[in-house]
């Protein structure tokens, strides 16, 4: 059993799709372990997406991610990171497989409904970014 981080992004929350998306993750075998709802500050979004700071889409991504409330969720499953990435689909919804969260719910490559950690080390970092030790004892584990 290990853990990963999903974020239901501001586009999906604003569109009233958070419940459907969380249900879809549960159907994919991912069990919610901790949940929050918050609006990221610019500093938080810049830090969370630090790895993309030199990419042309960085400023726009930060503006999008701070545009309204989002829902970070710690998910637990065997092979949690890969399981979530398969459930959410490719970054661009036009390239996402049928039935994936992004294919069903995303508007564009930027406004793509959901985040998923891309590796176990990044899952641990991202869980620690949003959740305190008392909320997820032993952090990301996996
Ligand atoms: N993004 C974008 N344009 C791009 C690539 C990415 O706006 O050409 C945004 C999109 O919201 C994406 C996020 O930046 O989810 C992080 O990009 P990454 O390449 O890590 O994609 P992901 O891991 O989310 O599939
Ligand atoms: Mg990524």
JSON list of C-alpha atoms and ligand atoms in Angstrom, two decimals:
[
{"chain": "A", "resi": 1, "resn": "UNK", "atom": "CA", "xyz": [0.00, 0.00, 0.00]},
{"chain": "A", "resi": 2, "resn": "UNK", "atom": "CA", "xyz": [1.38, 3.42, -0.81]},
{"chain": "A", "resi": 3, "resn": "UNK", "atom": "CA", "xyz": [0.28, 7.00, -1.36]},
{"chain": "A", "resi": 4, "resn": "UNK", "atom": "CA", "xyz": [0.06, 9.70, -3.96]},
{"chain": "A", "resi": 5, "resn": "UNK", "atom": "CA", "xyz": [-1.33, 13.24, -4.22]},
{"chain": "A", "resi": 6, "resn": "UNK", "atom": "CA", "xyz": [-4.18, 14.34, -6.46]},
{"chain": "A", "resi": 7, "resn": "UNK", "atom": "CA", "xyz": [-5.47, 17.91, -6.72]},
{"chain": "A", "resi": 8, "resn": "UNK", "atom": "CA", "xyz": [-8.92, 18.54, -8.14]},
{"chain": "A", "resi": 9, "resn": "UNK", "atom": "CA", "xyz": [-7.99, 21.78, -9.91]},
{"chain": "A", "resi": 10, "resn": "UNK", "atom": "CA", "xyz": [-9.93, 25.08, -9.82]},
{"chain": "A", "resi": 11, "resn": "UNK", "atom": "CA", "xyz": [-11.60, 24.53, -13.22]},
{"chain": "A", "resi": 12, "resn": "UNK", "atom": "CA", "xyz": [-13.18, 21.25, -12.10]},
{"chain": "A", "resi": 13, "resn": "UNK", "atom": "CA", "xyz": [-14.21, 22.60, -8.68]},
{"chain": "A", "resi": 14, "resn": "UNK", "atom": "CA", "xyz": [-15.84, 25.67, -10.32]},
{"chain": "A", "resi": 15, "resn": "UNK", "atom": "CA", "xyz": [-17.66, 23.45, -12.79]},
{"chain": "A", "resi": 16, "resn": "UNK", "atom": "CA", "xyz": [-19.16, 21.36, -9.95]},
{"chain": "A", "resi": 17, "resn": "UNK", "atom": "CA", "xyz": [-17.32, 18.23, -11.05]},
{"chain": "A", "resi": 18, "resn": "UNK", "atom": "CA", "xyz": [-15.33, 17.50, -7.88]},
{"chain": "A", "resi": 19, "resn": "UNK", "atom": "CA", "xyz": [-17.74, 14.85, -6.60]},
{"chain": "A", "resi": 20, "resn": "UNK", "atom": "CA", "xyz": [-17.82, 12.98, -9.90]},
{"chain": "A", "resi": 21, "resn": "UNK", "atom": "CA", "xyz": [-14.02, 13.08, -10.15]},
{"chain": "A", "resi": 22, "resn": "UNK", "atom": "CA", "xyz": [-13.48, 11.80, -6.61]},
{"chain": "A", "resi": 23, "resn": "UNK", "atom": "CA", "xyz": [-16.01, 9.00, -7.27]},
{"chain": "A", "resi": 24, "resn": "UNK", "atom": "CA", "xyz": [-14.07, 8.10, -10.42]},
{"chain": "A", "resi": 25, "resn": "UNK", "atom": "CA", "xyz": [-10.82, 7.89, -8.44]},
{"chain": "A", "resi": 26, "resn": "UNK", "atom": "CA", "xyz": [-12.51, 5.62, -5.87]},
{"chain": "A", "resi": 27, "resn": "UNK", "atom": "CA", "xyz": [-13.78, 3.41, -8.71]},
{"chain": "A", "resi": 28, "resn": "UNK", "atom": "CA", "xyz": [-10.17, 3.14, -9.92]},
{"chain": "A", "resi": 29, "resn": "UNK", "atom": "CA", "xyz": [-9.22, 1.65, -6.54]},
{"chain": "A", "resi": 30, "resn": "UNK", "atom": "CA", "xyz": [-7.74, 4.81, -5.01]},
{"chain": "A", "resi": 31, "resn": "UNK", "atom": "CA", "xyz": [-8.89, 5.32, -1.41]},
{"chain": "A", "resi": 32, "resn": "UNK", "atom": "CA", "xyz": [-9.01, 8.92, -0.09]},
{"chain": "A", "resi": 33, "resn": "UNK", "atom": "CA", "xyz": [-6.87, 9.10, 3.06]},
{"chain": "A", "resi": 34, "resn": "UNK", "atom": "CA", "xyz": [-6.84, 12.90, 3.69]},
{"chain": "A", "resi": 35, "resn": "UNK", "atom": "CA", "xyz": [-8.63, 15.80, 1.98]},
{"chain": "A", "resi": 36, "resn": "UNK", "atom": "CA", "xyz": [-8.48, 19.62, 2.13]},
{"chain": "A", "resi": 37, "resn": "UNK", "atom": "CA", "xyz": [-10.07, 22.49, 0.22]},
{"chain": "A", "resi": 38, "resn": "UNK", "atom": "CA", "xyz": [-8.15, 25.74, -0.19]},
{"chain": "A", "resi": 39, "resn": "UNK", "atom": "CA", "xyz": [-7.28, 28.54, -2.59]},
{"chain": "A", "resi": 40, "resn": "UNK", "atom": "CA", "xyz": [-3.55, 28.54, -3.27]},
{"chain": "A", "resi": 41, "resn": "UNK", "atom": "CA", "xyz": [-1.62, 31.79, -2.93]},
{"chain": "A", "resi": 42, "resn": "UNK", "atom": "CA", "xyz": [0.68, 32.87, -5.76]},
{"chain": "A", "resi": 43, "resn": "UNK", "atom": "CA", "xyz": [3.70, 32.01, -3.64]},
{"chain": "A", "resi": 44, "resn": "UNK", "atom": "CA", "xyz": [2.33, 28.54, -2.92]},
{"chain": "A", "resi": 45, "resn": "UNK", "atom": "CA", "xyz": [1.51, 27.82, -6.58]},
{"chain": "A", "resi": 46, "resn": "UNK", "atom": "CA", "xyz": [4.92, 29.08, -7.72]},
{"chain": "A", "resi": 47, "resn": "UNK", "atom": "CA", "xyz": [6.59, 26.83, -5.17]},
{"chain": "A", "resi": 48, "resn": "UNK", "atom": "CA", "xyz": [4.44, 23.77, -5.92]},
{"chain": "A", "resi": 49, "resn": "UNK", "atom": "CA", "xyz": [5.23, 24.06, -9.66]},
{"chain": "A", "resi": 50, "resn": "UNK", "atom": "CA", "xyz": [8.85, 25.19, -9.13]},
{"chain": "A", "resi": 51, "resn": "UNK", "atom": "CA", "xyz": [10.10, 22.44, -11.47]},
{"chain": "A", "resi": 52, "resn": "UNK", "atom": "CA", "xyz": [8.27, 24.22, -14.35]},
{"chain": "A", "resi": 53, "resn": "UNK", "atom": "CA", "xyz": [9.54, 27.75, -13.57]},
{"chain": "A", "resi": 54, "resn": "UNK", "atom": "CA", "xyz": [11.42, 28.10, -16.87]},
{"chain": "A", "resi": 55, "resn": "UNK", "atom": "CA", "xyz": [8.58, 26.77, -19.03]},
{"chain": "A", "resi": 56, "resn": "UNK", "atom": "CA", "xyz": [6.54, 29.21, -21.16]},
{"chain": "A", "resi": 57, "resn": "UNK", "atom": "CA", "xyz": [3.29, 28.17, -19.46]},
{"chain": "A", "resi": 58, "resn": "UNK", "atom": "CA", "xyz": [4.50, 28.80, -15.88]},
{"chain": "A", "resi": 59, "resn": "UNK", "atom": "CA", "xyz": [2.92, 32.24, -15.24]},
{"chain": "A", "resi": 60, "resn": "UNK", "atom": "CA", "xyz": [-0.36, 31.21, -16.81]},
{"chain": "A", "resi": 61, "resn": "UNK", "atom": "CA", "xyz": [-0.38, 27.96, -14.82]},
{"chain": "A", "resi": 62, "resn": "UNK", "atom": "CA", "xyz": [0.19, 29.88, -11.57]},
{"chain": "A", "resi": 63, "resn": "UNK", "atom": "CA", "xyz": [-2.66, 32.28, -12.43]},
{"chain": "A", "resi": 64, "resn": "UNK", "atom": "CA", "xyz": [-4.97, 29.34, -13.16]},
{"chain": "A", "resi": 65, "resn": "UNK", "atom": "CA", "xyz": [-4.07, 27.40, -10.02]},
{"chain": "A", "resi": 66, "resn": "UNK", "atom": "CA", "xyz": [-4.72, 30.48, -7.83]},
{"chain": "A", "resi": 67, "resn": "UNK", "atom": "CA", "xyz": [-8.00, 31.39, -9.56]},
{"chain": "A", "resi": 68, "resn": "UNK", "atom": "CA", "xyz": [-10.24, 29.61, -7.03]},
{"chain": "A", "resi": 69, "resn": "UNK", "atom": "CA", "xyz": [-10.49, 26.75, -4.59]},
{"chain": "A", "resi": 70, "resn": "UNK", "atom": "CA", "xyz": [-8.86, 23.41, -5.29]},
{"chain": "A", "resi": 71, "resn": "UNK", "atom": "CA", "xyz": [-9.03, 20.08, -3.45]},
{"chain": "A", "resi": 72, "resn": "UNK", "atom": "CA", "xyz": [-5.75, 18.32, -2.60]},
{"chain": "A", "resi": 73, "resn": "UNK", "atom": "CA", "xyz": [-6.34, 14.65, -1.74]},
{"chain": "A", "resi": 74, "resn": "UNK", "atom": "CA", "xyz": [-3.98, 12.00, -0.41]},
{"chain": "A", "resi": 75, "resn": "UNK", "atom": "CA", "xyz": [-4.88, 8.69, -2.08]},
{"chain": "A", "resi": 76, "resn": "UNK", "atom": "CA", "xyz": [-3.86, 5.24, -0.93]},
{"chain": "A", "resi": 77, "resn": "UNK", "atom": "CA", "xyz": [-3.56, 2.10, -3.08]},
{"chain": "A", "resi": 78, "resn": "UNK", "atom": "CA", "xyz": [-1.04, -0.52, -4.11]},
{"chain": "A", "resi": 79, "resn": "UNK", "atom": "CA", "xyz": [1.04, 1.23, -6.78]},
{"chain": "A", "resi": 80, "resn": "UNK", "atom": "CA", "xyz": [-0.78, 4.48, -6.00]},
{"chain": "A", "resi": 81, "resn": "UNK", "atom": "CA", "xyz": [1.32, 6.79, -8.22]},
{"chain": "A", "resi": 82, "resn": "UNK", "atom": "CA", "xyz": [0.93, 4.75, -11.41]},
{"chain": "A", "resi": 83, "resn": "UNK", "atom": "CA", "xyz": [-2.70, 3.93, -10.67]},
{"chain": "A", "resi": 84, "resn": "UNK", "atom": "CA", "xyz": [-3.57, 7.63, -10.36]},
{"chain": "A", "resi": 85, "resn": "UNK", "atom": "CA", "xyz": [-1.61, 8.60, -13.49]},
{"chain": "A", "resi": 86, "resn": "UNK", "atom": "CA", "xyz": [-3.49, 5.94, -15.49]},
{"chain": "A", "resi": 87, "resn": "UNK", "atom": "CA", "xyz": [-6.83, 7.15, -14.10]},
{"chain": "A", "resi": 88, "resn": "UNK", "atom": "CA", "xyz": [-6.20, 10.81, -14.98]},
{"chain": "A", "resi": 89, "resn": "UNK", "atom": "CA", "xyz": [-4.78, 10.35, -18.51]},
{"chain": "A", "resi": 90, "resn": "UNK", "atom": "CA", "xyz": [-2.44, 12.47, -20.62]},
{"chain": "A", "resi": 91, "resn": "UNK", "atom": "CA", "xyz": [-1.80, 16.13, -19.80]},
{"chain": "A", "resi": 92, "resn": "UNK", "atom": "CA", "xyz": [-3.68, 17.27, -22.92]},
{"chain": "A", "resi": 93, "resn": "UNK", "atom": "CA", "xyz": [-7.29, 16.01, -22.77]},
{"chain": "A", "resi": 94, "resn": "UNK", "atom": "CA", "xyz": [-7.25, 15.62, -26.56]},
{"chain": "A", "resi": 95, "resn": "UNK", "atom": "CA", "xyz": [-4.58, 12.95, -26.09]},
{"chain": "A", "resi": 96, "resn": "UNK", "atom": "CA", "xyz": [-6.04, 11.38, -22.92]},
{"chain": "A", "resi": 97, "resn": "UNK", "atom": "CA", "xyz": [-7.43, 7.85, -23.22]},
{"chain": "A", "resi": 98, "resn": "UNK", "atom": "CA", "xyz": [-11.21, 7.37, -23.26]},
{"chain": "A", "resi": 99, "resn": "UNK", "atom": "CA", "xyz": [-12.69, 7.15, -19.76]},
{"chain": "A", "resi": 100, "resn": "UNK", "atom": "CA", "xyz": [-9.86, 9.01, -18.03]},
{"chain": "A", "resi": 101, "resn": "UNK", "atom": "CA", "xyz": [-10.60, 11.98, -15.76]},
{"chain": "A", "resi": 102, "resn": "UNK", "atom": "CA", "xyz": [-9.00, 14.45, -18.15]},
{"chain": "A", "resi": 103, "resn": "UNK", "atom": "CA", "xyz": [-10.75, 13.05, -21.21]},
{"chain": "A", "resi": 104, "resn": "UNK", "atom": "CA", "xyz": [-14.09, 13.33, -19.42]},
{"chain": "A", "resi": 105, "resn": "UNK", "atom": "CA", "xyz": [-13.65, 16.57, -17.48]},
{"chain": "A", "resi": 106, "resn": "UNK", "atom": "CA", "xyz": [-10.77, 18.73, -18.80]},
{"chain": "A", "resi": 107, "resn": "UNK", "atom": "CA", "xyz": [-11.20, 21.83, -20.98]},
{"chain": "A", "resi": 108, "resn": "UNK", "atom": "CA", "xyz": [-7.64, 22.24, -22.27]},
{"chain": "A", "resi": 109, "resn": "UNK", "atom": "CA", "xyz": [-4.02, 21.25, -21.77]},
{"chain": "A", "resi": 110, "resn": "UNK", "atom": "CA", "xyz": [-3.74, 23.91, -19.03]},
{"chain": "A", "resi": 111, "resn": "UNK", "atom": "CA", "xyz": [-7.22, 23.70, -17.50]},
{"chain": "A", "resi": 112, "resn": "UNK", "atom": "CA", "xyz": [-7.05, 19.93, -17.21]},
{"chain": "A", "resi": 113, "resn": "UNK", "atom": "CA", "xyz": [-9.15, 19.21, -14.10]},
{"chain": "A", "resi": 114, "resn": "UNK", "atom": "CA", "xyz": [-6.68, 17.26, -11.99]},
{"chain": "A", "resi": 115, "resn": "UNK", "atom": "CA", "xyz": [-3.07, 16.93, -10.83]},
{"chain": "A", "resi": 116, "resn": "UNK", "atom": "CA", "xyz": [-1.35, 13.63, -10.06]},
{"chain": "A", "resi": 117, "resn": "UNK", "atom": "CA", "xyz": [2.13, 13.09, -8.62]},
{"chain": "A", "resi": 118, "resn": "UNK", "atom": "CA", "xyz": [4.52, 11.60, -11.20]},
{"chain": "A", "resi": 119, "resn": "UNK", "atom": "CA", "xyz": [6.85, 9.55, -8.93]},
{"chain": "A", "resi": 120, "resn": "UNK", "atom": "CA", "xyz": [7.08, 8.23, -5.37]},
{"chain": "A", "resi": 121, "resn": "UNK", "atom": "CA", "xyz": [9.61, 10.91, -4.29]},
{"chain": "A", "resi": 122, "resn": "UNK", "atom": "CA", "xyz": [7.45, 13.67, -5.77]},
{"chain": "A", "resi": 123, "resn": "UNK", "atom": "CA", "xyz": [4.36, 12.17, -4.11]},
{"chain": "A", "resi": 124, "resn": "UNK", "atom": "CA", "xyz": [6.12, 12.40, -0.72]},
{"chain": "A", "resi": 125, "resn": "UNK", "atom": "CA", "xyz": [7.13, 16.02, -1.38]},
{"chain": "A", "resi": 126, "resn": "UNK", "atom": "CA", "xyz": [3.67, 17.01, -2.60]},
{"chain": "A", "resi": 127, "resn": "UNK", "atom": "CA", "xyz": [1.83, 15.31, 0.28]},
{"chain": "A", "resi": 128, "resn": "UNK", "atom": "CA", "xyz": [4.11, 17.17, 2.70]},
{"chain": "A", "resi": 129, "resn": "UNK", "atom": "CA", "xyz": [3.38, 20.42, 0.86]},
{"chain": "A", "resi": 130, "resn": "UNK", "atom": "CA", "xyz": [-0.35, 20.30, 1.70]},
{"chain": "A", "resi": 131, "resn": "UNK", "atom": "CA", "xyz": [-0.71, 18.00, 4.72]},
{"chain": "A", "resi": 132, "resn": "UNK", "atom": "CA", "xyz": [0.73, 17.99, 8.21]},
{"chain": "A", "resi": 133, "resn": "UNK", "atom": "CA", "xyz": [2.26, 14.91, 9.85]},
{"chain": "A", "resi": 134, "resn": "UNK", "atom": "CA", "xyz": [-0.81, 14.58, 12.11]},
{"chain": "A", "resi": 135, "resn": "UNK", "atom": "CA", "xyz": [-3.09, 14.32, 9.04]},
{"chain": "A", "resi": 136, "resn": "UNK", "atom": "CA", "xyz": [-1.03, 11.67, 7.26]},
{"chain": "A", "resi": 137, "resn": "UNK", "atom": "CA", "xyz": [1.22, 9.95, 9.81]},
{"chain": "A", "resi": 138, "resn": "UNK", "atom": "CA", "xyz": [4.42, 8.68, 8.18]},
{"chain": "A", "resi": 139, "resn": "UNK", "atom": "CA", "xyz": [3.97, 11.13, 5.27]},
{"chain": "A", "resi": 140, "resn": "UNK", "atom": "CA", "xyz": [3.88, 9.77, 1.73]},
{"chain": "A", "resi": 141, "resn": "UNK", "atom": "CA", "xyz": [5.20, 6.29, 2.66]},
{"chain": "A", "resi": 142, "resn": "UNK", "atom": "CA", "xyz": [5.47, 4.71, -0.81]},
{"chain": "B", "resi": 1, "resn": "LIG", "atom": "N1", "xyz": [0.63, 22.68, -18.58]},
{"chain": "B", "resi": 1, "resn": "LIG", "atom": "C1", "xyz": [0.28, 23.64, -19.51]},
{"chain": "B", "resi": 1, "resn": "LIG", "atom": "N2", "xyz": [0.84, 23.59, -20.77]},
{"chain": "B", "resi": 1, "resn": "LIG", "atom": "C2", "xyz": [1.71, 22.61, -21.14]},
{"chain": "B", "resi": 1, "resn": "LIG", "atom": "C3", "xyz": [2.07, 21.62, -20.19]},
{"chain": "B", "resi": 1, "resn": "LIG", "atom": "C4", "xyz": [1.52, 21.68, -18.94]},
{"chain": "B", "resi": 1, "resn": "LIG", "atom": "O1", "xyz": [-0.51, 24.53, -19.21]},
{"chain": "B", "resi": 1, "resn": "LIG", "atom": "O2", "xyz": [2.18, 22.62, -22.29]},
{"chain": "B", "resi": 1, "resn": "LIG", "atom": "C5", "xyz": [0.04, 22.73, -17.24]},
{"chain": "B", "resi": 1, "resn": "LIG", "atom": "C6", "xyz": [-1.06, 21.68, -17.03]},
{"chain": "B", "resi": 1, "resn": "LIG", "atom": "O3", "xyz": [-2.03, 22.24, -16.15]},
{"chain": "B", "resi": 1, "resn": "LIG", "atom": "C7", "xyz": [-0.30, 20.56, -16.39]},
{"chain": "B", "resi": 1, "resn": "LIG", "atom": "C8", "xyz": [0.69, 21.32, -15.49]},
{"chain": "B", "resi": 1, "resn": "LIG", "atom": "O4", "xyz": [1.05, 22.45, -16.27]},
{"chain": "B", "resi": 1, "resn": "LIG", "atom": "O5", "xyz": [-1.14, 19.67, -15.68]},
{"chain": "B", "resi": 1, "resn": "LIG", "atom": "C9", "xyz": [1.93, 20.55, -15.11]},
{"chain": "B", "resi": 1, "resn": "LIG", "atom": "O6", "xyz": [2.55, 20.06, -16.29]},
{"chain": "B", "resi": 1, "resn": "LIG", "atom": "P1", "xyz": [3.12, 18.57, -16.37]},
{"chain": "B", "resi": 1, "resn": "LIG", "atom": "O7", "xyz": [3.97, 18.49, -17.59]},
{"chain": "B", "resi": 1, "resn": "LIG", "atom": "O8", "xyz": [3.73, 18.20, -15.05]},
{"chain": "B", "resi": 1, "resn": "LIG", "atom": "O9", "xyz": [1.79, 17.70, -16.64]},
{"chain": "B", "resi": 1, "resn": "LIG", "atom": "P2", "xyz": [1.01, 16.66, -15.71]},
{"chain": "B", "resi": 1, "resn": "LIG", "atom": "O10", "xyz": [2.04, 15.94, -14.88]},
{"chain": "B", "resi": 1, "resn": "LIG", "atom": "O11", "xyz": [0.05, 17.46, -14.88]},
{"chain": "B", "resi": 1, "resn": "LIG", "atom": "O12", "xyz": [0.31, 15.75, -16.67]},
{"chain": "B", "resi": 2, "resn": "LIG", "atom": "MG1", "xyz": [3.47, 16.74, -13.61]}
]
